């Protein structure tokens, strides 16, 4: 698991120094020393989407973000796109386009030819079970099917065998709209990507999925980073303080999960 801390004792893979967005995200300091799967949690409106967009340099932000030796906030968009990829929450804007063309857009900023692209594209299509969808119109898919197509497009951008420079994947609620089968399938694919050297940060509302699959945790509340570290920092006290819910923690075969038992009235 990656070592994550607000104090950098070593050369970090990703380091945020006083990263902030006016009125939305307080200055944030955090670093991760190695590839890992990092769950970003927090109530609605806590700043999760803002943080991911700031890391991707898609919105104006202050401070510094260093990905290995690169300062992401100072790079031109094309150069940044070769180092990191981001999947935002799905918009309602839809264009009539075949799904295989949507996926291929993930390689549009990479200098690759068809011989390099095809095997990686088919690898991801197979992993995410998208073969029956390739010729279909993206507009005619269900929400979950569209999400899987967009995930394949985003993964293609940083898949190491196609883009060895890709080191950071940012996903804003990637599990939204997916059934359990496809949630677990995606998480398994993300674990493979981590093993290949990519740092993945994904926002998620399901605490139990974070506990079961993530290496580390970031928790935001009203634009503040209120908890960070291994997933063990997620406990009933944190859930009560940040989410105003009572929970019961259960264990089964060395795994823990939370059951919500009630609300805590706001002060």
mmCIF file with all atom_site columns, N, CA and C in Angstrom, residues 145-214:
data_model
loop_
_atom_site.group_PDB
_atom_site.id
_atom_site.type_symbol
_atom_site.label_atom_id
_atom_site.label_alt_id
_atom_site.label_comp_id
_atom_site.label_asym_id
_atom_site.label_entity_id
_atom_site.label_seq_id
_atom_site.pdbx_PDB_ins_code
_atom_site.Cartn_x
_atom_site.Cartn_y
_atom_site.Cartn_z
_atom_site.occupancy
_atom_site.B_iso_or_equiv
_atom_site.pdbx_formal_charge
_atom_site.auth_seq_id
_atom_site.auth_comp_id
_atom_site.auth_asym_id
_atom_site.auth_atom_id
_atom_site.pdbx_PDB_model_num
ATOM 1   N N  . UNK A 1 145 ? -24.164 1.479  -19.150 1.00 0.00 ? 145 UNK A N  1
ATOM 2   C CA . UNK A 1 145 ? -23.385 1.120  -20.337 1.00 0.00 ? 145 UNK A CA 1
ATOM 3   C C  . UNK A 1 145 ? -22.545 2.301  -20.813 1.00 0.00 ? 145 UNK A C  1
ATOM 4   N N  . UNK A 1 146 ? -23.141 3.494  -20.804 1.00 0.00 ? 146 UNK A N  1
ATOM 5   C CA . UNK A 1 146 ? -22.374 4.686  -21.181 1.00 0.00 ? 146 UNK A CA 1
ATOM 6   C C  . UNK A 1 146 ? -21.186 4.886  -20.238 1.00 0.00 ? 146 UNK A C  1
ATOM 7   N N  . UNK A 1 147 ? -21.413 4.662  -18.961 1.00 0.00 ? 147 UNK A N  1
ATOM 8   C CA . UNK A 1 147 ? -20.328 4.833  -17.987 1.00 0.00 ? 147 UNK A CA 1
ATOM 9   C C  . UNK A 1 147 ? -19.168 3.893  -18.289 1.00 0.00 ? 147 UNK A C  1
ATOM 10  N N  . UNK A 1 148 ? -19.451 2.655  -18.634 1.00 0.00 ? 148 UNK A N  1
ATOM 11  C CA . UNK A 1 148 ? -18.398 1.695  -18.934 1.00 0.00 ? 148 UNK A CA 1
ATOM 12  C C  . UNK A 1 148 ? -17.627 2.072  -20.198 1.00 0.00 ? 148 UNK A C  1
ATOM 13  N N  . UNK A 1 149 ? -18.330 2.598  -21.200 1.00 0.00 ? 149 UNK A N  1
ATOM 14  C CA . UNK A 1 149 ? -17.656 3.053  -22.418 1.00 0.00 ? 149 UNK A CA 1
ATOM 15  C C  . UNK A 1 149 ? -16.730 4.219  -22.102 1.00 0.00 ? 149 UNK A C  1
ATOM 16  N N  . UNK A 1 150 ? -17.191 5.171  -21.303 1.00 0.00 ? 150 UNK A N  1
ATOM 17  C CA . UNK A 1 150 ? -16.365 6.319  -20.935 1.00 0.00 ? 150 UNK A CA 1
ATOM 18  C C  . UNK A 1 150 ? -15.187 5.894  -20.064 1.00 0.00 ? 150 UNK A C  1
ATOM 19  N N  . UNK A 1 151 ? -15.388 4.908  -19.226 1.00 0.00 ? 151 UNK A N  1
ATOM 20  C CA . UNK A 1 151 ? -14.282 4.384  -18.429 1.00 0.00 ? 151 UNK A CA 1
ATOM 21  C C  . UNK A 1 151 ? -13.210 3.774  -19.325 1.00 0.00 ? 151 UNK A C  1
ATOM 22  N N  . UNK A 1 152 ? -13.622 3.014  -20.335 1.00 0.00 ? 152 UNK A N  1
ATOM 23  C CA . UNK A 1 152 ? -12.653 2.428  -21.263 1.00 0.00 ? 152 UNK A CA 1
ATOM 24  C C  . UNK A 1 152 ? -11.871 3.525  -21.977 1.00 0.00 ? 152 UNK A C  1
ATOM 25  N N  . UNK A 1 153 ? -12.552 4.567  -22.413 1.00 0.00 ? 153 UNK A N  1
ATOM 26  C CA . UNK A 1 153 ? -11.888 5.701  -23.065 1.00 0.00 ? 153 UNK A CA 1
ATOM 27  C C  . UNK A 1 153 ? -10.839 6.323  -22.147 1.00 0.00 ? 153 UNK A C  1
ATOM 28  N N  . UNK A 1 154 ? -11.187 6.521  -20.876 1.00 0.00 ? 154 UNK A N  1
ATOM 29  C CA . UNK A 1 154 ? -10.286 7.172  -19.929 1.00 0.00 ? 154 UNK A CA 1
ATOM 30  C C  . UNK A 1 154 ? -9.108  6.266  -19.573 1.00 0.00 ? 154 UNK A C  1
ATOM 31  N N  . UNK A 1 155 ? -9.371  4.981  -19.384 1.00 0.00 ? 155 UNK A N  1
ATOM 32  C CA . UNK A 1 155 ? -8.299  4.025  -19.089 1.00 0.00 ? 155 UNK A CA 1
ATOM 33  C C  . UNK A 1 155 ? -7.313  3.943  -20.250 1.00 0.00 ? 155 UNK A C  1
ATOM 34  N N  . UNK A 1 156 ? -7.823  4.004  -21.466 1.00 0.00 ? 156 UNK A N  1
ATOM 35  C CA . UNK A 1 156 ? -6.962  3.917  -22.645 1.00 0.00 ? 156 UNK A CA 1
ATOM 36  C C  . UNK A 1 156 ? -5.902  5.013  -22.640 1.00 0.00 ? 156 UNK A C  1
ATOM 37  N N  . UNK A 1 157 ? -6.263  6.169  -22.137 1.00 0.00 ? 157 UNK A N  1
ATOM 38  C CA . UNK A 1 157 ? -5.369  7.328  -22.159 1.00 0.00 ? 157 UNK A CA 1
ATOM 39  C C  . UNK A 1 157 ? -4.096  7.111  -21.339 1.00 0.00 ? 157 UNK A C  1
ATOM 40  N N  . UNK A 1 158 ? -4.188  6.313  -20.260 1.00 0.00 ? 158 UNK A N  1
ATOM 41  C CA . UNK A 1 158 ? -3.020  6.132  -19.392 1.00 0.00 ? 158 UNK A CA 1
ATOM 42  C C  . UNK A 1 158 ? -2.593  4.668  -19.282 1.00 0.00 ? 158 UNK A C  1
ATOM 43  N N  . UNK A 1 159 ? -3.154  3.781  -20.128 1.00 0.00 ? 159 UNK A N  1
ATOM 44  C CA . UNK A 1 159 ? -2.777  2.371  -20.021 1.00 0.00 ? 159 UNK A CA 1
ATOM 45  C C  . UNK A 1 159 ? -1.293  2.230  -20.378 1.00 0.00 ? 159 UNK A C  1
ATOM 46  N N  . UNK A 1 160 ? -0.475  1.673  -19.473 1.00 0.00 ? 160 UNK A N  1
ATOM 47  C CA . UNK A 1 160 ? 0.980   1.747  -19.620 1.00 0.00 ? 160 UNK A CA 1
ATOM 48  C C  . UNK A 1 160 ? 1.550   1.170  -20.909 1.00 0.00 ? 160 UNK A C  1
ATOM 49  N N  . UNK A 1 161 ? 0.974   0.101  -21.440 1.00 0.00 ? 161 UNK A N  1
ATOM 50  C CA . UNK A 1 161 ? 1.529   -0.472 -22.657 1.00 0.00 ? 161 UNK A CA 1
ATOM 51  C C  . UNK A 1 161 ? 1.285   0.419  -23.876 1.00 0.00 ? 161 UNK A C  1
ATOM 52  N N  . UNK A 1 162 ? 0.340   1.362  -23.770 1.00 0.00 ? 162 UNK A N  1
ATOM 53  C CA . UNK A 1 162 ? 0.072   2.310  -24.849 1.00 0.00 ? 162 UNK A CA 1
ATOM 54  C C  . UNK A 1 162 ? 0.708   3.662  -24.546 1.00 0.00 ? 162 UNK A C  1
ATOM 55  N N  . UNK A 1 163 ? 0.657   4.059  -23.300 1.00 0.00 ? 163 UNK A N  1
ATOM 56  C CA . UNK A 1 163 ? 1.196   5.354  -22.872 1.00 0.00 ? 163 UNK A CA 1
ATOM 57  C C  . UNK A 1 163 ? 2.051   5.153  -21.619 1.00 0.00 ? 163 UNK A C  1
ATOM 58  N N  . UNK A 1 164 ? 3.325   4.832  -21.773 1.00 0.00 ? 164 UNK A N  1
ATOM 59  C CA . UNK A 1 164 ? 4.186   4.582  -20.615 1.00 0.00 ? 164 UNK A CA 1
ATOM 60  C C  . UNK A 1 164 ? 4.426   5.810  -19.747 1.00 0.00 ? 164 UNK A C  1
ATOM 61  N N  . UNK A 1 165 ? 4.067   7.001  -20.247 1.00 0.00 ? 165 UNK A N  1
ATOM 62  C CA . UNK A 1 165 ? 4.233   8.222  -19.444 1.00 0.00 ? 165 UNK A CA 1
ATOM 63  C C  . UNK A 1 165 ? 3.062   8.439  -18.490 1.00 0.00 ? 165 UNK A C  1
ATOM 64  N N  . UNK A 1 166 ? 1.926   7.784  -18.729 1.00 0.00 ? 166 UNK A N  1
ATOM 65  C CA . UNK A 1 166 ? 0.746   7.972  -17.893 1.00 0.00 ? 166 UNK A CA 1
ATOM 66  C C  . UNK A 1 166 ? 0.980   7.456  -16.484 1.00 0.00 ? 166 UNK A C  1
ATOM 67  N N  . UNK A 1 167 ? 0.744   8.297  -15.491 1.00 0.00 ? 167 UNK A N  1
ATOM 68  C CA . UNK A 1 167 ? 1.018   7.908  -14.109 1.00 0.00 ? 167 UNK A CA 1
ATOM 69  C C  . UNK A 1 167 ? -0.120  8.204  -13.136 1.00 0.00 ? 167 UNK A C  1
ATOM 70  N N  . UNK A 1 168 ? -1.158  8.932  -13.589 1.00 0.00 ? 168 UNK A N  1
ATOM 71  C CA . UNK A 1 168 ? -2.212  9.338  -12.660 1.00 0.00 ? 168 UNK A CA 1
ATOM 72  C C  . UNK A 1 168 ? -3.569  9.207  -13.334 1.00 0.00 ? 168 UNK A C  1
ATOM 73  N N  . UNK A 1 169 ? -4.492  8.527  -12.648 1.00 0.00 ? 169 UNK A N  1
ATOM 74  C CA . UNK A 1 169 ? -5.862  8.369  -13.130 1.00 0.00 ? 169 UNK A CA 1
ATOM 75  C C  . UNK A 1 169 ? -6.809  8.929  -12.078 1.00 0.00 ? 169 UNK A C  1
ATOM 76  N N  . UNK A 1 170 ? -7.648  9.883  -12.475 1.00 0.00 ? 170 UNK A N  1
ATOM 77  C CA . UNK A 1 170 ? -8.594  10.554 -11.591 1.00 0.00 ? 170 UNK A CA 1
ATOM 78  C C  . UNK A 1 170 ? -10.003 10.211 -12.049 1.00 0.00 ? 170 UNK A C  1
ATOM 79  N N  . UNK A 1 171 ? -10.791 9.623  -11.156 1.00 0.00 ? 171 UNK A N  1
ATOM 80  C CA . UNK A 1 171 ? -12.131 9.155  -11.519 1.00 0.00 ? 171 UNK A CA 1
ATOM 81  C C  . UNK A 1 171 ? -13.151 9.727  -10.534 1.00 0.00 ? 171 UNK A C  1
ATOM 82  N N  . UNK A 1 172 ? -14.125 10.461 -11.067 1.00 0.00 ? 172 UNK A N  1
ATOM 83  C CA . UNK A 1 172 ? -15.153 11.072 -10.234 1.00 0.00 ? 172 UNK A CA 1
ATOM 84  C C  . UNK A 1 172 ? -16.395 10.188 -10.246 1.00 0.00 ? 172 UNK A C  1
ATOM 85  N N  . UNK A 1 173 ? -16.604 9.476  -9.162  1.00 0.00 ? 173 UNK A N  1
ATOM 86  C CA . UNK A 1 173 ? -17.713 8.540  -8.992  1.00 0.00 ? 173 UNK A CA 1
ATOM 87  C C  . UNK A 1 173 ? -17.801 7.542  -10.155 1.00 0.00 ? 173 UNK A C  1
ATOM 88  N N  . UNK A 1 174 ? -16.744 6.809  -10.404 1.00 0.00 ? 174 UNK A N  1
ATOM 89  C CA . UNK A 1 174 ? -16.752 5.875  -11.549 1.00 0.00 ? 174 UNK A CA 1
ATOM 90  C C  . UNK A 1 174 ? -17.702 4.700  -11.373 1.00 0.00 ? 174 UNK A C  1
ATOM 91  N N  . UNK A 1 175 ? -18.092 4.405  -10.131 1.00 0.00 ? 175 UNK A N  1
ATOM 92  C CA . UNK A 1 175 ? -18.970 3.260  -9.886  1.00 0.00 ? 175 UNK A CA 1
ATOM 93  C C  . UNK A 1 175 ? -20.448 3.617  -9.998  1.00 0.00 ? 175 UNK A C  1
ATOM 94  N N  . UNK A 1 176 ? -20.744 4.903  -10.168 1.00 0.00 ? 176 UNK A N  1
ATOM 95  C CA . UNK A 1 176 ? -22.145 5.331  -10.252 1.00 0.00 ? 176 UNK A CA 1
ATOM 96  C C  . UNK A 1 176 ? -22.807 4.717  -11.476 1.00 0.00 ? 176 UNK A C  1
ATOM 97  N N  . UNK A 1 177 ? -23.957 4.127  -11.269 1.00 0.00 ? 177 UNK A N  1
ATOM 98  C CA . UNK A 1 177 ? -24.718 3.538  -12.365 1.00 0.00 ? 177 UNK A CA 1
ATOM 99  C C  . UNK A 1 177 ? -24.315 2.127  -12.735 1.00 0.00 ? 177 UNK A C  1
ATOM 100 N N  . UNK A 1 178 ? -23.258 1.598  -12.111 1.00 0.00 ? 178 UNK A N  1
ATOM 101 C CA . UNK A 1 178 ? -22.824 0.242  -12.432 1.00 0.00 ? 178 UNK A CA 1
ATOM 102 C C  . UNK A 1 178 ? -23.445 -0.766 -11.473 1.00 0.00 ? 178 UNK A C  1
ATOM 103 N N  . UNK A 1 179 ? -23.809 -1.929 -11.993 1.00 0.00 ? 179 UNK A N  1
ATOM 104 C CA . UNK A 1 179 ? -24.285 -3.003 -11.122 1.00 0.00 ? 179 UNK A CA 1
ATOM 105 C C  . UNK A 1 179 ? -23.097 -3.620 -10.386 1.00 0.00 ? 179 UNK A C  1
ATOM 106 N N  . UNK A 1 180 ? -23.371 -4.511 -9.436  1.00 0.00 ? 180 UNK A N  1
ATOM 107 C CA . UNK A 1 180 ? -22.297 -5.083 -8.620  1.00 0.00 ? 180 UNK A CA 1
ATOM 108 C C  . UNK A 1 180 ? -21.244 -5.788 -9.474  1.00 0.00 ? 180 UNK A C  1
ATOM 109 N N  . UNK A 1 181 ? -21.708 -6.531 -10.474 1.00 0.00 ? 181 UNK A N  1
ATOM 110 C CA . UNK A 1 181 ? -20.769 -7.257 -11.328 1.00 0.00 ? 181 UNK A CA 1
ATOM 111 C C  . UNK A 1 181 ? -19.773 -6.299 -11.976 1.00 0.00 ? 181 UNK A C  1
ATOM 112 N N  . UNK A 1 182 ? -20.285 -5.216 -12.557 1.00 0.00 ? 182 UNK A N  1
ATOM 113 C CA . UNK A 1 182 ? -19.405 -4.297 -13.271 1.00 0.00 ? 182 UNK A CA 1
ATOM 114 C C  . UNK A 1 182 ? -18.626 -3.392 -12.322 1.00 0.00 ? 182 UNK A C  1
ATOM 115 N N  . UNK A 1 183 ? -19.145 -3.147 -11.121 1.00 0.00 ? 183 UNK A N  1
ATOM 116 C CA . UNK A 1 183 ? -18.351 -2.447 -10.115 1.00 0.00 ? 183 UNK A CA 1
ATOM 117 C C  . UNK A 1 183 ? -17.107 -3.252 -9.755  1.00 0.00 ? 183 UNK A C  1
ATOM 118 N N  . UNK A 1 184 ? -17.302 -4.526 -9.450  1.00 0.00 ? 184 UNK A N  1
ATOM 119 C CA . UNK A 1 184 ? -16.167 -5.375 -9.075  1.00 0.00 ? 184 UNK A CA 1
ATOM 120 C C  . UNK A 1 184 ? -15.216 -5.575 -10.247 1.00 0.00 ? 184 UNK A C  1
ATOM 121 N N  . UNK A 1 185 ? -15.755 -5.662 -11.435 1.00 0.00 ? 185 UNK A N  1
ATOM 122 C CA . UNK A 1 185 ? -14.936 -5.802 -12.632 1.00 0.00 ? 185 UNK A CA 1
ATOM 123 C C  . UNK A 1 185 ? -14.045 -4.571 -12.815 1.00 0.00 ? 185 UNK A C  1
ATOM 124 N N  . UNK A 1 186 ? -14.616 -3.379 -12.630 1.00 0.00 ? 186 UNK A N  1
ATOM 125 C CA . UNK A 1 186 ? -13.824 -2.157 -12.748 1.00 0.00 ? 186 UNK A CA 1
ATOM 126 C C  . UNK A 1 186 ? -12.758 -2.095 -11.661 1.00 0.00 ? 186 UNK A C  1
ATOM 127 N N  . UNK A 1 187 ? -13.125 -2.391 -10.424 1.00 0.00 ? 187 UNK A N  1
ATOM 128 C CA . UNK A 1 187 ? -12.156 -2.340 -9.334  1.00 0.00 ? 187 UNK A CA 1
ATOM 129 C C  . UNK A 1 187 ? -11.004 -3.313 -9.566  1.00 0.00 ? 187 UNK A C  1
ATOM 130 N N  . UNK A 1 188 ? -11.301 -4.475 -10.113 1.00 0.00 ? 188 UNK A N  1
ATOM 131 C CA . UNK A 1 188 ? -10.251 -5.436 -10.449 1.00 0.00 ? 188 UNK A CA 1
ATOM 132 C C  . UNK A 1 188 ? -9.323  -4.862 -11.532 1.00 0.00 ? 188 UNK A C  1
ATOM 133 N N  . UNK A 1 189 ? -9.892  -4.186 -12.517 1.00 0.00 ? 189 UNK A N  1
ATOM 134 C CA . UNK A 1 189 ? -9.094  -3.566 -13.573 1.00 0.00 ? 189 UNK A CA 1
ATOM 135 C C  . UNK A 1 189 ? -8.233  -2.436 -13.013 1.00 0.00 ? 189 UNK A C  1
ATOM 136 N N  . UNK A 1 190 ? -8.774  -1.653 -12.083 1.00 0.00 ? 190 UNK A N  1
ATOM 137 C CA . UNK A 1 190 ? -8.004  -0.577 -11.460 1.00 0.00 ? 190 UNK A CA 1
ATOM 138 C C  . UNK A 1 190 ? -6.849  -1.134 -10.642 1.00 0.00 ? 190 UNK A C  1
ATOM 139 N N  . UNK A 1 191 ? -7.064  -2.260 -9.989  1.00 0.00 ? 191 UNK A N  1
ATOM 140 C CA . UNK A 1 191 ? -5.978  -2.888 -9.233  1.00 0.00 ? 191 UNK A CA 1
ATOM 141 C C  . UNK A 1 191 ? -4.866  -3.318 -10.183 1.00 0.00 ? 191 UNK A C  1
ATOM 142 N N  . UNK A 1 192 ? -5.232  -3.813 -11.353 1.00 0.00 ? 192 UNK A N  1
ATOM 143 C CA . UNK A 1 192 ? -4.229  -4.200 -12.341 1.00 0.00 ? 192 UNK A CA 1
ATOM 144 C C  . UNK A 1 192 ? -3.441  -2.974 -12.805 1.00 0.00 ? 192 UNK A C  1
ATOM 145 N N  . UNK A 1 193 ? -4.145  -1.862 -12.993 1.00 0.00 ? 193 UNK A N  1
ATOM 146 C CA . UNK A 1 193 ? -3.494  -0.633 -13.420 1.00 0.00 ? 193 UNK A CA 1
ATOM 147 C C  . UNK A 1 193 ? -2.509  -0.144 -12.352 1.00 0.00 ? 193 UNK A C  1
ATOM 148 N N  . UNK A 1 194 ? -2.898  -0.245 -11.095 1.00 0.00 ? 194 UNK A N  1
ATOM 149 C CA . UNK A 1 194 ? -1.997  0.119  -9.998  1.00 0.00 ? 194 UNK A CA 1
ATOM 150 C C  . UNK A 1 194 ? -0.740  -0.747 -10.021 1.00 0.00 ? 194 UNK A C  1
ATOM 151 N N  . UNK A 1 195 ? -0.919  -2.041 -10.244 1.00 0.00 ? 195 UNK A N  1
ATOM 152 C CA . UNK A 1 195 ? 0.221   -2.954 -10.302 1.00 0.00 ? 195 UNK A CA 1
ATOM 153 C C  . UNK A 1 195 ? 1.179   -2.598 -11.434 1.00 0.00 ? 195 UNK A C  1
ATOM 154 N N  . UNK A 1 196 ? 0.664   -1.910 -12.456 1.00 0.00 ? 196 UNK A N  1
ATOM 155 C CA . UNK A 1 196 ? 1.488   -1.497 -13.591 1.00 0.00 ? 196 UNK A CA 1
ATOM 156 C C  . UNK A 1 196 ? 2.128   -0.122 -13.377 1.00 0.00 ? 196 UNK A C  1
ATOM 157 N N  . UNK A 1 197 ? 1.883   0.482  -12.199 1.00 0.00 ? 197 UNK A N  1
ATOM 158 C CA . UNK A 1 197 ? 2.598   1.709  -11.857 1.00 0.00 ? 197 UNK A CA 1
ATOM 159 C C  . UNK A 1 197 ? 1.805   2.988  -11.901 1.00 0.00 ? 197 UNK A C  1
ATOM 160 N N  . UNK A 1 198 ? 0.469   2.909  -11.935 1.00 0.00 ? 198 UNK A N  1
ATOM 161 C CA . UNK A 1 198 ? -0.374  4.110  -12.024 1.00 0.00 ? 198 UNK A CA 1
ATOM 162 C C  . UNK A 1 198 ? -1.039  4.371  -10.675 1.00 0.00 ? 198 UNK A C  1
ATOM 163 N N  . UNK A 1 199 ? -1.046  5.615  -10.262 1.00 0.00 ? 199 UNK A N  1
ATOM 164 C CA . UNK A 1 199 ? -1.769  6.042  -9.067  1.00 0.00 ? 199 UNK A CA 1
ATOM 165 C C  . UNK A 1 199 ? -3.203  6.369  -9.459  1.00 0.00 ? 199 UNK A C  1
ATOM 166 N N  . UNK A 1 200 ? -4.172  5.774  -8.765  1.00 0.00 ? 200 UNK A N  1
ATOM 167 C CA . UNK A 1 200 ? -5.590  5.975  -9.071  1.00 0.00 ? 200 UNK A CA 1
ATOM 168 C C  . UNK A 1 200 ? -6.266  6.626  -7.868  1.00 0.00 ? 200 UNK A C  1
ATOM 169 N N  . UNK A 1 201 ? -6.919  7.750  -8.087  1.00 0.00 ? 201 UNK A N  1
ATOM 170 C CA . UNK A 1 201 ? -7.716  8.415  -7.050  1.00 0.00 ? 201 UNK A CA 1
ATOM 171 C C  . UNK A 1 201 ? -9.155  8.456  -7.548  1.00 0.00 ? 201 UNK A C  1
ATOM 172 N N  . UNK A 1 202 ? -10.070 7.870  -6.776  1.00 0.00 ? 202 UNK A N  1
ATOM 173 C CA . UNK A 1 202 ? -11.469 7.812  -7.222  1.00 0.00 ? 202 UNK A CA 1
ATOM 174 C C  . UNK A 1 202 ? -12.401 8.211  -6.086  1.00 0.00 ? 202 UNK A C  1
ATOM 175 N N  . UNK A 1 203 ? -13.391 9.040  -6.412  1.00 0.00 ? 203 UNK A N  1
ATOM 176 C CA . UNK A 1 203 ? -14.397 9.395  -5.412  1.00 0.00 ? 203 UNK A CA 1
ATOM 177 C C  . UNK A 1 203 ? -15.444 8.300  -5.365  1.00 0.00 ? 203 UNK A C  1
ATOM 178 N N  . UNK A 1 204 ? -15.966 8.067  -4.160  1.00 0.00 ? 204 UNK A N  1
ATOM 179 C CA . UNK A 1 204 ? -16.892 6.953  -3.960  1.00 0.00 ? 204 UNK A CA 1
ATOM 180 C C  . UNK A 1 204 ? -17.787 7.257  -2.763  1.00 0.00 ? 204 UNK A C  1
ATOM 181 N N  . UNK A 1 205 ? -19.034 6.823  -2.838  1.00 0.00 ? 205 UNK A N  1
ATOM 182 C CA . UNK A 1 205 ? -19.961 7.002  -1.729  1.00 0.00 ? 205 UNK A CA 1
ATOM 183 C C  . UNK A 1 205 ? -20.159 5.714  -0.931  1.00 0.00 ? 205 UNK A C  1
ATOM 184 N N  . UNK A 1 206 ? -19.726 4.597  -1.464  1.00 0.00 ? 206 UNK A N  1
ATOM 185 C CA . UNK A 1 206 ? -19.897 3.318  -0.775  1.00 0.00 ? 206 UNK A CA 1
ATOM 186 C C  . UNK A 1 206 ? -18.679 3.062  0.107   1.00 0.00 ? 206 UNK A C  1
ATOM 187 N N  . UNK A 1 207 ? -18.827 3.297  1.423   1.00 0.00 ? 207 UNK A N  1
ATOM 188 C CA . UNK A 1 207 ? -17.703 3.133  2.345   1.00 0.00 ? 207 UNK A CA 1
ATOM 189 C C  . UNK A 1 207 ? -17.171 1.705  2.338   1.00 0.00 ? 207 UNK A C  1
ATOM 190 N N  . UNK A 1 208 ? -18.060 0.744  2.178   1.00 0.00 ? 208 UNK A N  1
ATOM 191 C CA . UNK A 1 208 ? -17.643 -0.653 2.249   1.00 0.00 ? 208 UNK A CA 1
ATOM 192 C C  . UNK A 1 208 ? -16.785 -1.052 1.054   1.00 0.00 ? 208 UNK A C  1
ATOM 193 N N  . UNK A 1 209 ? -17.073 -0.505 -0.121  1.00 0.00 ? 209 UNK A N  1
ATOM 194 C CA . UNK A 1 209 ? -16.212 -0.757 -1.271  1.00 0.00 ? 209 UNK A CA 1
ATOM 195 C C  . UNK A 1 209 ? -14.841 -0.126 -1.053  1.00 0.00 ? 209 UNK A C  1
ATOM 196 N N  . UNK A 1 210 ? -14.810 1.055  -0.451  1.00 0.00 ? 210 UNK A N  1
ATOM 197 C CA . UNK A 1 210 ? -13.528 1.693  -0.144  1.00 0.00 ? 210 UNK A CA 1
ATOM 198 C C  . UNK A 1 210 ? -12.722 0.834  0.825   1.00 0.00 ? 210 UNK A C  1
ATOM 199 N N  . UNK A 1 211 ? -13.377 0.345  1.866   1.00 0.00 ? 211 UNK A N  1
ATOM 200 C CA . UNK A 1 211 ? -12.698 -0.504 2.846   1.00 0.00 ? 211 UNK A CA 1
ATOM 201 C C  . UNK A 1 211 ? -12.146 -1.773 2.215   1.00 0.00 ? 211 UNK A C  1
ATOM 202 N N  . UNK A 1 212 ? -12.910 -2.361 1.316   1.00 0.00 ? 212 UNK A N  1
ATOM 203 C CA . UNK A 1 212 ? -12.544 -3.661 0.759   1.00 0.00 ? 212 UNK A CA 1
ATOM 204 C C  . UNK A 1 212 ? -11.472 -3.573 -0.312  1.00 0.00 ? 212 UNK A C  1
ATOM 205 N N  . UNK A 1 213 ? -11.397 -2.436 -1.030  1.00 0.00 ? 213 UNK A N  1
ATOM 206 C CA . UNK A 1 213 ? -10.554 -2.412 -2.230  1.00 0.00 ? 213 UNK A CA 1
ATOM 207 C C  . UNK A 1 213 ? -9.464  -1.349 -2.239  1.00 0.00 ? 213 UNK A C  1
ATOM 208 N N  . UNK A 1 214 ? -9.630  -0.271 -1.476  1.00 0.00 ? 214 UNK A N  1
ATOM 209 C CA . UNK A 1 214 ? -8.665  0.829  -1.562  1.00 0.00 ? 214 UNK A CA 1
ATOM 210 C C  . UNK A 1 214 ? -7.441  0.567  -0.692  1.00 0.00 ? 214 UNK A C  1
#
